[in-house]
PDB file of C-alpha atoms and ligand atoms in Angstrom:
ATOM      1  CA  MET A  23      21.731  -9.454   6.625  1.00 74.00           C
ATOM      2  CA  ASN A  24      20.078 -10.629   3.427  1.00 91.00           C
ATOM      3  CA  LYS A  25      22.883 -10.827   0.641  1.00 95.00           C
ATOM      4  CA  TYR A  26      20.520  -9.127  -1.760  1.00 98.00           C
ATOM      5  CA  LEU A  27      18.980  -6.276   0.539  1.00 98.00           C
ATOM      6  CA  ASP A  28      20.752  -2.719   0.304  1.00 98.00           C
ATOM      7  CA  ILE A  29      19.802  -0.246   3.310  1.00 98.00           C
ATOM      8  CA  ALA A  30      20.146   3.464   2.341  1.00 98.00           C
ATOM      9  CA  PRO A  31      22.349   5.429   4.626  1.00 98.00           C
ATOM     10  CA  GLU A  32      19.986   7.796   5.648  1.00 98.00           C
ATOM     11  CA  VAL A  33      17.466   4.594   6.836  1.00 98.00           C
ATOM     12  CA  ARG A  34      19.850   2.724   8.545  1.00 98.00           C
ATOM     13  CA  GLU A  35      21.281   5.322  10.818  1.00 98.00           C
ATOM     14  CA  ALA A  36      18.114   6.178  11.717  1.00 98.00           C
ATOM     15  CA  LEU A  37      16.874   2.023  12.233  1.00 98.00           C
ATOM     16  CA  GLU A  38      20.327   2.058  14.268  1.00 97.00           C
ATOM     17  CA  SER A  39      19.293   5.062  16.697  1.00 97.00           C
ATOM     18  CA  ASN A  40      15.368   3.918  17.070  1.00 97.00           C
ATOM     19  CA  ARG A  41      14.147   6.951  15.262  1.00 98.00           C
ATOM     20  CA  PRO A  42      10.789   6.215  13.072  1.00 98.00           C
ATOM     21  CA  VAL A  43      10.760   5.302   9.321  1.00 98.00           C
ATOM     22  CA  VAL A  44       7.897   4.288   7.248  1.00 98.00           C
ATOM     23  CA  ALA A  45       8.222   2.317   4.273  1.00 98.00           C
ATOM     24  CA  LEU A  46       6.547   3.151   0.682  1.00 98.00           C
ATOM     25  CA  GLU A  47       5.504   1.177  -1.849  1.00 98.00           C
ATOM     26  CA  SER A  48       6.472   1.579  -5.818  1.00 98.00           C
ATOM     27  CA  THR A  49       3.957   0.010  -7.716  1.00 96.00           C
ATOM     28  CA  ILE A  50       1.482   3.046  -6.997  1.00 94.00           C
ATOM     29  CA  ILE A  51       4.211   4.763  -8.534  1.00 95.00           C
ATOM     30  CA  SER A  52       5.099   2.749 -11.745  1.00 95.00           C
ATOM     31  CA  HIS A  53       1.561   1.405 -12.126  1.00 92.00           C
ATOM     32  CA  GLY A  54      -0.753   2.984 -10.030  1.00 90.00           C
ATOM     33  CA  MET A  55      -0.481   6.864 -11.464  1.00 89.00           C
ATOM     34  CA  PRO A  56       0.154   8.422 -14.655  1.00 90.00           C
ATOM     35  CA  TYR A  57       3.969  10.080 -14.858  1.00 94.00           C
ATOM     36  CA  PRO A  58       4.574  13.042 -13.811  1.00 96.00           C
ATOM     37  CA  LYS A  59       1.946  12.790 -11.162  1.00 94.00           C
ATOM     38  CA  ASN A  60       3.211   9.570 -10.183  1.00 96.00           C
ATOM     39  CA  VAL A  61       6.674  11.434  -9.164  1.00 98.00           C
ATOM     40  CA  GLU A  62       5.706  14.786  -7.931  1.00 97.00           C
ATOM     41  CA  THR A  63       3.055  12.477  -5.424  1.00 97.00           C
ATOM     42  CA  ALA A  64       5.580  10.254  -4.274  1.00 98.00           C
ATOM     43  CA  LEU A  65       8.392  13.212  -3.387  1.00 98.00           C
ATOM     44  CA  ALA A  66       5.669  14.819  -1.902  1.00 98.00           C
ATOM     45  CA  VAL A  67       4.593  11.782  -0.020  1.00 98.00           C
ATOM     46  CA  GLU A  68       8.810  11.624   1.349  1.00 98.00           C
ATOM     47  CA  GLN A  69       8.136  15.228   2.583  1.00 98.00           C
ATOM     48  CA  ILE A  70       5.093  14.553   4.493  1.00 98.00           C
ATOM     49  CA  ILE A  71       6.768  11.931   6.227  1.00 98.00           C
ATOM     50  CA  ARG A  72       9.551  14.082   7.000  1.00 98.00           C
ATOM     51  CA  ASP A  73       7.464  17.090   8.001  1.00 98.00           C
ATOM     52  CA  ASN A  74       6.063  14.305  10.425  1.00 98.00           C
ATOM     53  CA  GLY A  75       9.041  13.300  12.064  1.00 98.00           C
ATOM     54  CA  ALA A  76      10.230   9.997  10.305  1.00 98.00           C
ATOM     55  CA  VAL A  77      12.581   9.035   7.142  1.00 98.00           C
ATOM     56  CA  PRO A  78      11.174   7.801   4.348  1.00 98.00           C
ATOM     57  CA  ALA A  79      11.887   4.412   2.949  1.00 98.00           C
ATOM     58  CA  THR A  80      10.461   3.869  -0.734  1.00 98.00           C
ATOM     59  CA  ILE A  81      10.824  -0.137  -1.625  1.00 98.00           C
ATOM     60  CA  ALA A  82      11.839  -1.233  -4.959  1.00 98.00           C
ATOM     61  CA  ILE A  83      14.094  -3.807  -6.867  1.00 98.00           C
ATOM     62  CA  LEU A  84      16.735  -2.041  -9.219  1.00 98.00           C
ATOM     63  CA  GLY A  85      19.012  -4.302 -11.128  1.00 98.00           C
ATOM     64  CA  GLY A  86      18.357  -7.443  -9.314  1.00 98.00           C
ATOM     65  CA  ARG A  87      18.981  -5.830  -5.902  1.00 98.00           C
ATOM     66  CA  LEU A  88      16.405  -5.348  -2.959  1.00 98.00           C
ATOM     67  CA  LYS A  89      16.188  -1.458  -2.308  1.00 98.00           C
ATOM     68  CA  CYS A  90      14.723   0.111   1.208  1.00 98.00           C
ATOM     69  CA  GLY A  91      15.094   3.906   0.574  1.00 98.00           C
ATOM     70  CA  LEU A  92      15.389   4.880  -2.545  1.00 98.00           C
ATOM     71  CA  SER A  93      17.101   8.392  -4.138  1.00 98.00           C
ATOM     72  CA  LYS A  94      14.860  11.055  -5.632  1.00 98.00           C
ATOM     73  CA  ASP A  95      16.563  10.163  -9.133  1.00 98.00           C
ATOM     74  CA  GLU A  96      15.604   6.344  -8.692  1.00 98.00           C
ATOM     75  CA  ILE A  97      12.015   7.578  -7.864  1.00 98.00           C
ATOM     76  CA  GLU A  98      11.947   9.421 -11.424  1.00 98.00           C
ATOM     77  CA  TYR A  99      13.806   6.568 -13.333  1.00 98.00           C
ATOM     78  CA  LEU A 100      10.597   4.401 -11.951  1.00 97.00           C
ATOM     79  CA  GLY A 101       8.068   7.255 -12.407  1.00 98.00           C
ATOM     80  CA  LYS A 102       9.150   7.565 -16.096  1.00 97.00           C
ATOM     81  CA  LYS A 103       9.570   4.128 -16.784  1.00 97.00           C
ATOM     82  CA  GLY A 104       5.626   3.170 -15.442  1.00 94.00           C
ATOM     83  CA  ALA A 105       4.409   0.270 -16.066  1.00 93.00           C
ATOM     84  CA  GLU A 106       7.508  -1.131 -18.397  1.00 96.00           C
ATOM     85  CA  ILE A 107       8.790  -2.286 -15.111  1.00 97.00           C
ATOM     86  CA  VAL A 108       7.756  -5.277 -13.872  1.00 97.00           C
ATOM     87  CA  LYS A 109       4.929  -5.463 -11.217  1.00 96.00           C
ATOM     88  CA  THR A 110       6.689  -7.524  -8.566  1.00 98.00           C
ATOM     89  CA  SER A 111       4.227  -9.316  -5.988  1.00 97.00           C
ATOM     90  CA  ARG A 112       6.015 -11.899  -3.826  1.00 98.00           C
ATOM     91  CA  ARG A 113       6.395 -14.854  -6.518  1.00 98.00           C
ATOM     92  CA  ASP A 114       8.003 -12.476  -8.643  1.00 98.00           C
ATOM     93  CA  VAL A 115      10.834 -11.675  -6.588  1.00 98.00           C
ATOM     94  CA  PRO A 116      12.850 -15.034  -7.414  1.00 98.00           C
ATOM     95  CA  VAL A 117      13.204 -14.354 -11.453  1.00 98.00           C
ATOM     96  CA  VAL A 118      13.510 -10.287 -11.194  1.00 98.00           C
ATOM     97  CA  LEU A 119      16.618 -10.837  -8.783  1.00 98.00           C
ATOM     98  CA  SER A 120      18.618 -13.546 -10.443  1.00 98.00           C
ATOM     99  CA  GLN A 121      17.765 -11.719 -14.020  1.00 98.00           C
ATOM    100  CA  LYS A 122      19.209  -8.442 -12.354  1.00 98.00           C
ATOM    101  CA  ILE A 123      16.102  -6.617 -13.640  1.00 98.00           C
ATOM    102  CA  ASP A 124      13.853  -4.259 -12.041  1.00 98.00           C
ATOM    103  CA  GLY A 125      10.581  -4.324 -10.225  1.00 98.00           C
ATOM    104  CA  ALA A 126       8.000  -2.362  -8.606  1.00 98.00           C
ATOM    105  CA  THR A 127       6.743  -3.720  -5.395  1.00 98.00           C
ATOM    106  CA  THR A 128       3.512  -4.688  -4.581  1.00 97.00           C
ATOM    107  CA  VAL A 129       2.169  -3.837  -0.724  1.00 98.00           C
ATOM    108  CA  ALA A 130       3.321  -7.783  -0.781  1.00 98.00           C
ATOM    109  CA  THR A 131       6.299  -7.437  -1.648  1.00 98.00           C
ATOM    110  CA  THR A 132       7.031  -4.035   0.287  1.00 98.00           C
ATOM    111  CA  MET A 133       5.756  -5.634   3.340  1.00 98.00           C
ATOM    112  CA  MET A 134       8.558  -8.342   2.970  1.00 98.00           C
ATOM    113  CA  ILE A 135      11.350  -6.320   2.225  1.00 98.00           C
ATOM    114  CA  ALA A 136      10.897  -3.706   4.970  1.00 98.00           C
ATOM    115  CA  ASN A 137      10.687  -6.627   7.212  1.00 98.00           C
ATOM    116  CA  MET A 138      13.806  -8.226   6.294  1.00 98.00           C
ATOM    117  CA  ALA A 139      15.329  -4.486   7.081  1.00 98.00           C
ATOM    118  CA  ASP A 140      13.544  -4.045  10.607  1.00 98.00           C
ATOM    119  CA  VAL A 141      10.737  -1.216   8.893  1.00 98.00           C
ATOM    120  CA  LYS A 142       8.049  -1.948  10.854  1.00 98.00           C
ATOM    121  CA  ILE A 143       5.217   0.378   9.531  1.00 98.00           C
ATOM    122  CA  PHE A 144       4.388   1.092   5.790  1.00 98.00           C
ATOM    123  CA  ALA A 145       2.300   3.433   4.667  1.00 98.00           C
ATOM    124  CA  THR A 146       0.243   2.990   0.901  1.00 98.00           C
ATOM    125  CA  GLY A 147      -3.052   4.041  -0.825  1.00 96.00           C
ATOM    126  CA  GLY A 148      -4.947   0.916  -1.060  1.00 95.00           C
ATOM    127  CA  ILE A 149      -4.178  -2.971  -0.411  1.00 97.00           C
ATOM    128  CA  GLY A 150      -5.321  -6.170  -3.350  1.00 96.00           C
ATOM    129  CA  GLY A 151      -7.502  -8.529  -1.733  1.00 97.00           C
ATOM    130  CA  VAL A 152     -10.278 -10.782  -2.803  1.00 97.00           C
ATOM    131  CA  HIS A 153     -11.234  -9.847  -5.920  1.00 94.00           C
ATOM    132  CA  ARG A 154     -15.349  -9.918  -6.657  1.00 93.00           C
ATOM    133  CA  GLY A 155     -16.487 -13.486  -7.969  1.00 92.00           C
ATOM    134  CA  ALA A 156     -13.442 -15.054  -6.540  1.00 95.00           C
ATOM    135  CA  GLU A 157     -15.379 -17.647  -5.598  1.00 93.00           C
ATOM    136  CA  THR A 158     -14.669 -18.943  -9.589  1.00 93.00           C
ATOM    137  CA  THR A 159     -11.532 -17.067 -10.506  1.00 91.00           C
ATOM    138  CA  MET A 160      -9.466 -17.729  -7.181  1.00 95.00           C
ATOM    139  CA  ASP A 161      -8.063 -14.106  -7.477  1.00 95.00           C
ATOM    140  CA  ILE A 162      -7.149 -13.680  -4.242  1.00 97.00           C
ATOM    141  CA  SER A 163      -4.174 -10.971  -3.651  1.00 97.00           C
ATOM    142  CA  ALA A 164      -1.042 -11.957  -2.061  1.00 98.00           C
ATOM    143  CA  ASP A 165      -1.454  -8.727  -0.236  1.00 98.00           C
ATOM    144  CA  LEU A 166      -3.549 -10.978   2.058  1.00 98.00           C
ATOM    145  CA  GLU A 167      -1.382 -13.678   2.827  1.00 98.00           C
ATOM    146  CA  GLU A 168       2.097 -11.016   3.483  1.00 98.00           C
ATOM    147  CA  LEU A 169      -0.486  -9.470   5.862  1.00 98.00           C
ATOM    148  CA  ALA A 170      -0.978 -13.117   7.418  1.00 98.00           C
ATOM    149  CA  ASN A 171       2.717 -13.758   8.080  1.00 98.00           C
ATOM    150  CA  THR A 172       4.806 -10.581   8.001  1.00 98.00           C
ATOM    151  CA  PRO A 173       4.825  -8.071  10.906  1.00 98.00           C
ATOM    152  CA  VAL A 174       4.269  -4.961   9.021  1.00 98.00           C
ATOM    153  CA  MET A 175       1.883  -2.613   9.792  1.00 98.00           C
ATOM    154  CA  VAL A 176      -0.288  -1.118   6.352  1.00 98.00           C
ATOM    155  CA  VAL A 177      -1.727   2.081   7.268  1.00 98.00           C
ATOM    156  CA  CYS A 178      -4.308   2.321   3.843  1.00 98.00           C
ATOM    157  CA  ALA A 179      -7.268   3.932   2.908  1.00 98.00           C
ATOM    158  CA  GLY A 180      -8.945   0.462   3.121  1.00 95.00           C
ATOM    159  CA  ALA A 181      -9.738  -1.153  -0.267  1.00 92.00           C
ATOM    160  CA  LYS A 182     -11.427  -0.183  -3.737  1.00 89.00           C
ATOM    161  CA  ALA A 183     -15.209  -1.563  -4.414  1.00 85.00           C
ATOM    162  CA  ILE A 184     -13.204  -3.101  -6.951  1.00 89.00           C
ATOM    163  CA  LEU A 185     -12.904  -6.157  -4.813  1.00 95.00           C
ATOM    164  CA  ASP A 186     -15.403  -7.893  -2.623  1.00 96.00           C
ATOM    165  CA  LEU A 187     -14.815  -5.986   0.810  1.00 96.00           C
ATOM    166  CA  GLY A 188     -16.933  -8.284   2.657  1.00 97.00           C
ATOM    167  CA  LEU A 189     -15.051 -11.265   1.678  1.00 97.00           C
ATOM    168  CA  THR A 190     -11.345  -9.586   2.104  1.00 98.00           C
ATOM    169  CA  LEU A 191     -12.663  -8.777   5.669  1.00 98.00           C
ATOM    170  CA  GLU A 192     -13.478 -12.723   6.121  1.00 98.00           C
ATOM    171  CA  TYR A 193     -10.040 -13.678   4.738  1.00 98.00           C
ATOM    172  CA  LEU A 194      -8.120 -11.191   7.115  1.00 98.00           C
ATOM    173  CA  GLU A 195     -10.329 -12.959  10.405  1.00 98.00           C
ATOM    174  CA  THR A 196      -9.218 -16.163   9.360  1.00 98.00           C
ATOM    175  CA  LYS A 197      -5.607 -15.415   9.079  1.00 98.00           C
ATOM    176  CA  GLY A 198      -5.814 -13.330  12.202  1.00 98.00           C
ATOM    177  CA  VAL A 199      -5.125 -10.175  10.991  1.00 98.00           C
ATOM    178  CA  PRO A 200      -6.390  -7.380  12.999  1.00 98.00           C
ATOM    179  CA  VAL A 201      -8.165  -4.728  10.881  1.00 98.00           C
ATOM    180  CA  ILE A 202      -8.135  -1.404  12.810  1.00 98.00           C
ATOM    181  CA  GLY A 203     -10.240   1.963  12.119  1.00 98.00           C
ATOM    182  CA  TYR A 204      -8.587   5.080  12.515  1.00 98.00           C
ATOM    183  CA  GLY A 205     -10.785   7.288  14.112  1.00 98.00           C
ATOM    184  CA  THR A 206     -13.808   5.068  12.405  1.00 98.00           C
ATOM    185  CA  GLU A 207     -16.079   2.042  12.758  1.00 98.00           C
ATOM    186  CA  GLU A 208     -16.497   1.708   9.566  1.00 97.00           C
ATOM    187  CA  LEU A 209     -14.122   0.276   6.843  1.00 97.00           C
ATOM    188  CA  PRO A 210     -13.648   3.260   4.200  1.00 97.00           C
ATOM    189  CA  ALA A 211     -13.756   2.447   0.814  1.00 95.00           C
ATOM    190  CA  PHE A 212     -10.492   3.926  -0.479  1.00 95.00           C
ATOM    191  CA  TYR A 213     -12.640   6.813  -2.578  1.00 94.00           C
ATOM    192  CA  THR A 214     -15.129   7.279  -0.049  1.00 96.00           C
ATOM    193  CA  ARG A 215     -15.510   7.244   3.696  1.00 96.00           C
ATOM    194  CA  LYS A 216     -17.851   4.504   4.583  1.00 95.00           C
ATOM    195  CA  SER A 217     -18.576   0.817   2.786  1.00 95.00           C
ATOM    196  CA  GLY A 218     -21.100  -0.519   5.171  1.00 95.00           C
ATOM    197  CA  PHE A 219     -18.819  -2.895   6.758  1.00 97.00           C
ATOM    198  CA  ALA A 220     -17.335  -2.679  10.007  1.00 98.00           C
ATOM    199  CA  VAL A 221     -13.875  -2.668  10.958  1.00 98.00           C
ATOM    200  CA  ASP A 222     -12.417  -4.791  14.055  1.00 97.00           C
ATOM    201  CA  TYR A 223     -11.563  -2.321  16.424  1.00 98.00           C
ATOM    202  CA  ARG A 224     -11.820   1.678  16.194  1.00 98.00           C
ATOM    203  CA  LEU A 225      -8.384   3.491  17.744  1.00 98.00           C
ATOM    204  CA  ASP A 226      -8.349   7.465  17.754  1.00 98.00           C
ATOM    205  CA  THR A 227      -4.942   8.596  18.161  1.00 98.00           C
ATOM    206  CA  PRO A 228      -1.458   7.660  17.148  1.00 98.00           C
ATOM    207  CA  LEU A 229      -0.239   6.557  20.270  1.00 98.00           C
ATOM    208  CA  ALA A 230      -3.039   3.897  20.619  1.00 98.00           C
ATOM    209  CA  VAL A 231      -2.934   2.186  17.583  1.00 98.00           C
ATOM    210  CA  ALA A 232       1.584   1.926  17.721  1.00 98.00           C
ATOM    211  CA  GLU A 233       0.455   0.300  21.352  1.00 98.00           C
ATOM    212  CA  ALA A 234      -1.803  -2.327  20.002  1.00 98.00           C
ATOM    213  CA  PHE A 235       0.579  -2.865  17.446  1.00 98.00           C
ATOM    214  CA  ASP A 236       3.594  -3.337  19.995  1.00 98.00           C
ATOM    215  CA  ALA A 237       1.305  -5.512  21.937  1.00 98.00           C
ATOM    216  CA  GLN A 238       1.062  -8.027  19.037  1.00 98.00           C
ATOM    217  CA  ARG A 239       4.904  -8.201  18.268  1.00 96.00           C
ATOM    218  CA  LYS A 240       6.100  -8.512  22.215  1.00 96.00           C
ATOM    219  CA  CYS A 241       3.419 -11.357  22.611  1.00 96.00           C
ATOM    220  CA  GLY A 242       5.046 -12.839  19.714  1.00 94.00           C
ATOM    221  CA  LEU A 243       2.333 -12.832  16.941  1.00 96.00           C
ATOM    222  CA  HIS A 244       3.660 -12.320  13.553  1.00 93.00           C
ATOM    223  CA  THR A 245       0.598 -11.370  12.020  1.00 98.00           C
ATOM    224  CA  GLY A 246       0.439  -7.898   9.984  1.00 98.00           C
ATOM    225  CA  MET A 247      -1.833  -5.263  11.038  1.00 98.00           C
ATOM    226  CA  LEU A 248      -3.969  -3.633   9.076  1.00 98.00           C
ATOM    227  CA  VAL A 249      -4.841   0.423   9.422  1.00 98.00           C
ATOM    228  CA  ALA A 250      -7.855   2.023   7.676  1.00 98.00           C
ATOM    229  CA  ASN A 251      -7.398   5.612   7.627  1.00 98.00           C
ATOM    230  CA  PRO A 252     -10.581   7.052   5.662  1.00 98.00           C
ATOM    231  CA  ILE A 253      -9.831  10.010   2.981  1.00 97.00           C
ATOM    232  CA  PRO A 254     -10.467  13.186   4.538  1.00 97.00           C
ATOM    233  CA  GLU A 255     -13.732  14.257   3.632  1.00 96.00           C
ATOM    234  CA  GLU A 256     -13.070  17.628   1.643  1.00 96.00           C
ATOM    235  CA  PHE A 257     -11.311  15.133  -1.057  1.00 96.00           C
ATOM    236  CA  SER A 258     -13.746  12.040  -0.700  1.00 96.00           C
ATOM    237  CA  MET A 259     -16.209  11.356  -3.862  1.00 93.00           C
ATOM    238  CA  ASP A 260     -19.723  10.826  -4.416  1.00 92.00           C
ATOM    239  CA  ALA A 261     -20.723   7.194  -4.097  1.00 92.00           C
ATOM    240  CA  ASP A 262     -22.829   6.709  -6.676  1.00 92.00           C
ATOM    241  CA  THR A 263     -20.190   8.267  -9.208  1.00 92.00           C
ATOM    242  CA  ILE A 264     -17.274   5.522  -8.111  1.00 92.00           C
ATOM    243  CA  ASN A 265     -19.217   2.582  -7.308  1.00 92.00           C
ATOM    244  CA  ARG A 266     -21.272   3.135 -11.168  1.00 93.00           C
ATOM    245  CA  ALA A 267     -17.199   3.891 -12.552  1.00 93.00           C
ATOM    246  CA  ILE A 268     -15.702   0.469 -10.415  1.00 93.00           C
ATOM    247  CA  ASP A 269     -18.665  -2.048 -11.917  1.00 93.00           C
ATOM    248  CA  GLU A 270     -18.511  -0.697 -15.469  1.00 94.00           C
ATOM    249  CA  ALA A 271     -14.700  -1.255 -15.126  1.00 94.00           C
ATOM    250  CA  ILE A 272     -15.084  -4.635 -13.990  1.00 93.00           C
ATOM    251  CA  ALA A 273     -17.493  -5.125 -16.908  1.00 94.00           C
ATOM    252  CA  GLU A 274     -14.950  -4.417 -19.206  1.00 95.00           C
ATOM    253  CA  ALA A 275     -12.112  -6.445 -17.571  1.00 94.00           C
ATOM    254  CA  ALA A 276     -14.665  -9.270 -18.180  1.00 92.00           C
ATOM    255  CA  GLU A 277     -15.253  -8.903 -21.563  1.00 95.00           C
ATOM    256  CA  LYS A 278     -11.530  -8.399 -22.634  1.00 96.00           C
ATOM    257  CA  ASN A 279     -10.911 -11.461 -20.430  1.00 94.00           C
ATOM    258  CA  ILE A 280      -8.107  -9.619 -18.548  1.00 93.00           C
ATOM    259  CA  SER A 281      -6.925 -11.593 -15.489  1.00 91.00           C
ATOM    260  CA  GLY A 282      -4.141 -12.511 -13.044  1.00 91.00           C
ATOM    261  CA  LYS A 283      -1.692  -9.814 -12.416  1.00 90.00           C
ATOM    262  CA  GLU A 284      -3.205  -7.303 -14.950  1.00 91.00           C
ATOM    263  CA  THR A 285      -6.791  -7.343 -13.201  1.00 91.00           C
ATOM    264  CA  THR A 286      -5.931  -4.742 -10.677  1.00 87.00           C
ATOM    265  CA  PRO A 287      -3.590  -2.469 -12.895  1.00 88.00           C
ATOM    266  CA  PHE A 288      -6.578  -2.826 -15.379  1.00 92.00           C
ATOM    267  CA  LEU A 289      -9.170  -1.632 -13.437  1.00 91.00           C
ATOM    268  CA  LEU A 290      -7.086   1.228 -11.612  1.00 88.00           C
ATOM    269  CA  ALA A 291      -6.388   2.773 -14.699  1.00 88.00           C
ATOM    270  CA  LYS A 292     -10.154   2.089 -16.064  1.00 91.00           C
ATOM    271  CA  VAL A 293     -11.763   4.040 -13.229  1.00 91.00           C
ATOM    272  CA  LYS A 294      -9.581   6.812 -13.208  1.00 88.00           C
ATOM    273  CA  GLU A 295     -10.496   7.038 -16.988  1.00 89.00           C
ATOM    274  CA  ILE A 296     -14.457   7.091 -16.258  1.00 91.00           C
ATOM    275  CA  THR A 297     -13.724   9.434 -13.405  1.00 88.00           C
ATOM    276  CA  ASP A 298     -11.648  11.600 -15.762  1.00 76.00           C
ATOM    277  CA  GLY A 299      -8.967  12.293 -13.825  1.00 79.00           C
ATOM    278  CA  GLU A 300     -11.165  13.220 -10.501  1.00 85.00           C
ATOM    279  CA  SER A 301     -10.729   9.594  -8.918  1.00 87.00           C
ATOM    280  CA  LEU A 302      -6.506  10.620  -9.457  1.00 89.00           C
ATOM    281  CA  GLU A 303      -6.757  13.657  -7.075  1.00 91.00           C
ATOM    282  CA  ALA A 304      -8.786  11.820  -4.317  1.00 93.00           C
ATOM    283  CA  ASN A 305      -5.875   8.912  -4.945  1.00 93.00           C
ATOM    284  CA  ILE A 306      -3.145  11.594  -4.015  1.00 95.00           C
ATOM    285  CA  GLN A 307      -4.798  13.851  -1.174  1.00 97.00           C
ATOM    286  CA  LEU A 308      -5.823  10.026   0.856  1.00 97.00           C
ATOM    287  CA  VAL A 309      -1.935   8.797   0.139  1.00 98.00           C
ATOM    288  CA  TYR A 310      -0.385  11.805   1.665  1.00 98.00           C
ATOM    289  CA  ASN A 311      -3.079  11.357   4.352  1.00 98.00           C
ATOM    290  CA  ASN A 312      -1.962   7.743   5.047  1.00 98.00           C
ATOM    291  CA  ALA A 313       1.510   8.900   4.803  1.00 98.00           C
ATOM    292  CA  LYS A 314       1.081  11.935   8.086  1.00 98.00           C
ATOM    293  CA  VAL A 315      -0.709   9.283  10.294  1.00 98.00           C
ATOM    294  CA  ALA A 316       2.197   6.503   9.564  1.00 98.00           C
ATOM    295  CA  ALA A 317       4.775   8.543  10.030  1.00 98.00           C
ATOM    296  CA  GLN A 318       2.953   9.782  13.654  1.00 98.00           C
ATOM    297  CA  ILE A 319       2.288   6.256  14.542  1.00 98.00           C
ATOM    298  CA  ALA A 320       5.873   5.745  13.653  1.00 98.00           C
ATOM    299  CA  CYS A 321       7.014   8.300  16.337  1.00 98.00           C
ATOM    300  CA  ALA A 322       4.557   6.898  18.882  1.00 98.00           C
ATOM    301  CA  LEU A 323       6.076   3.439  18.621  1.00 98.00           C
ATOM    302  CA  CYS A 324       9.530   4.964  18.986  1.00 97.00           C
ATOM    303  CA  THR A 325       8.294   5.778  22.602  1.00 97.00           C
ATOM    304  CA  LEU A 326       7.640   2.265  23.212  1.00 95.00           C
TER     305      LEU A 326
HETATM  306  N1  PSU B   9      -5.278  -0.795  -4.846  1.00 77.93           N
HETATM  307  C1  PSU B   9      -4.946   0.095  -5.500  1.00 77.93           C
HETATM  308  N2  PSU B   9      -3.950   0.744  -5.537  1.00 77.93           N
HETATM  309  C2  PSU B   9      -2.905   0.231  -6.207  1.00 77.93           C
HETATM  310  C3  PSU B   9      -2.804  -1.313  -5.746  1.00 77.93           C
HETATM  311  C4  PSU B   9      -3.738  -2.230  -5.595  1.00 77.93           C
HETATM  312  O1  PSU B   9      -5.742   1.094  -4.647  1.00 77.93           O
HETATM  313  O2  PSU B   9      -1.935   0.981  -6.100  1.00 77.93           O
HETATM  314  C5  PSU B   9      -1.269  -2.266  -6.141  1.00 77.93           C
HETATM  315  C6  PSU B   9      -0.900  -2.432  -4.763  1.00 77.93           C
HETATM  316  O3  PSU B   9       0.771  -2.567  -5.001  1.00 77.93           O
HETATM  317  C7  PSU B   9      -1.415  -3.755  -4.472  1.00 77.93           C
HETATM  318  C8  PSU B   9      -1.301  -4.436  -5.373  1.00 77.93           C
HETATM  319  O4  PSU B   9      -0.330  -4.213  -3.451  1.00 77.93           O
HETATM  320  O5  PSU B   9      -2.294  -3.436  -6.638  1.00 77.93           O
HETATM  321  C9  PSU B   9      -2.131  -5.548  -5.535  1.00 77.93           C
HETATM  322  O6  PSU B   9      -2.585  -6.061  -6.972  1.00 77.93           O
HETATM  323  P1  PSU B   9      -3.266  -7.834  -6.676  1.00 77.93           P
HETATM  324  O7  PSU B   9      -4.084  -7.007  -6.803  1.00 77.93           O
HETATM  325  O8  PSU B   9      -2.790  -8.008  -8.009  1.00 77.93           O
HETATM  326  O9  PSU B   9      -2.096  -8.781  -6.278  1.00 77.93           O
HETATM  327 MN1   MN B  10      -4.557 -11.407  -8.209  1.00 77.93          MN
END
């Protein structure tokens, strides 16, 4: 057992009795949405996971402890502090621990901590990936390396077009990470159901996805798996509107010389601002949908 890791009692009991658990990240709370919507959403997501038969485990670093499973008060605390909390990807972990401070975990760090606790399924909104222009900036999210190396399933709504989706898929292919379309042949682009890029495989039921993941683990492959679940039709956005907002946000980031870990939060906030809150509502709804599907997959996995 990792000496820095605290597993919440409810999560530990579920794991010990082979009951389904779904991990959730905290950067989406601190950096992805404004207060108090972020807290309301995080709590509603936990409830959706419970309603679908699994136990939620929101993951963060608090006072230098790796936390797998947060209380309502801890979620409220993270949401209120917002972007004051250190956005913690894998490379940030050592100093956040040694300084005994708080860290909001990205997809990469959430996968890492979930794996330490033996939580196998993780639901979020969108993953980081290869940024547009990465051929000169080399800006490639650590989320992709984590998917390459950590055997956790990430259920997301694809990736935002702030990234180069084609290069992101190429990277995942090189690293041996299966990209599964849940009920779709096309990679969803977060706010929209379509991107123009094909996923590797389409699977249509929670059991089929759980079986693929089970096969991956039992044959000793140590890679993660990406499950791309399209935003429900009724909440999806107009492609032209969102793509225009993304192009504008990327141009402004370049003008302001935004780089490194600031890039993704800057682009997300800009897109939100340009679309005047419409993107926030879509974002919330797709996370709810991913939480539901992840809980169903986690339940199916426990039967195998
Ligand atoms: N993409 C989104 N919403 C998010 C993020 C990405 O659509 O909230 C967050 C996630 O926590 C993800 C992180 O792991 O940004 C990636 O940041 P970076 O590109 O700096 O690795
Ligand atoms: Mn980056």
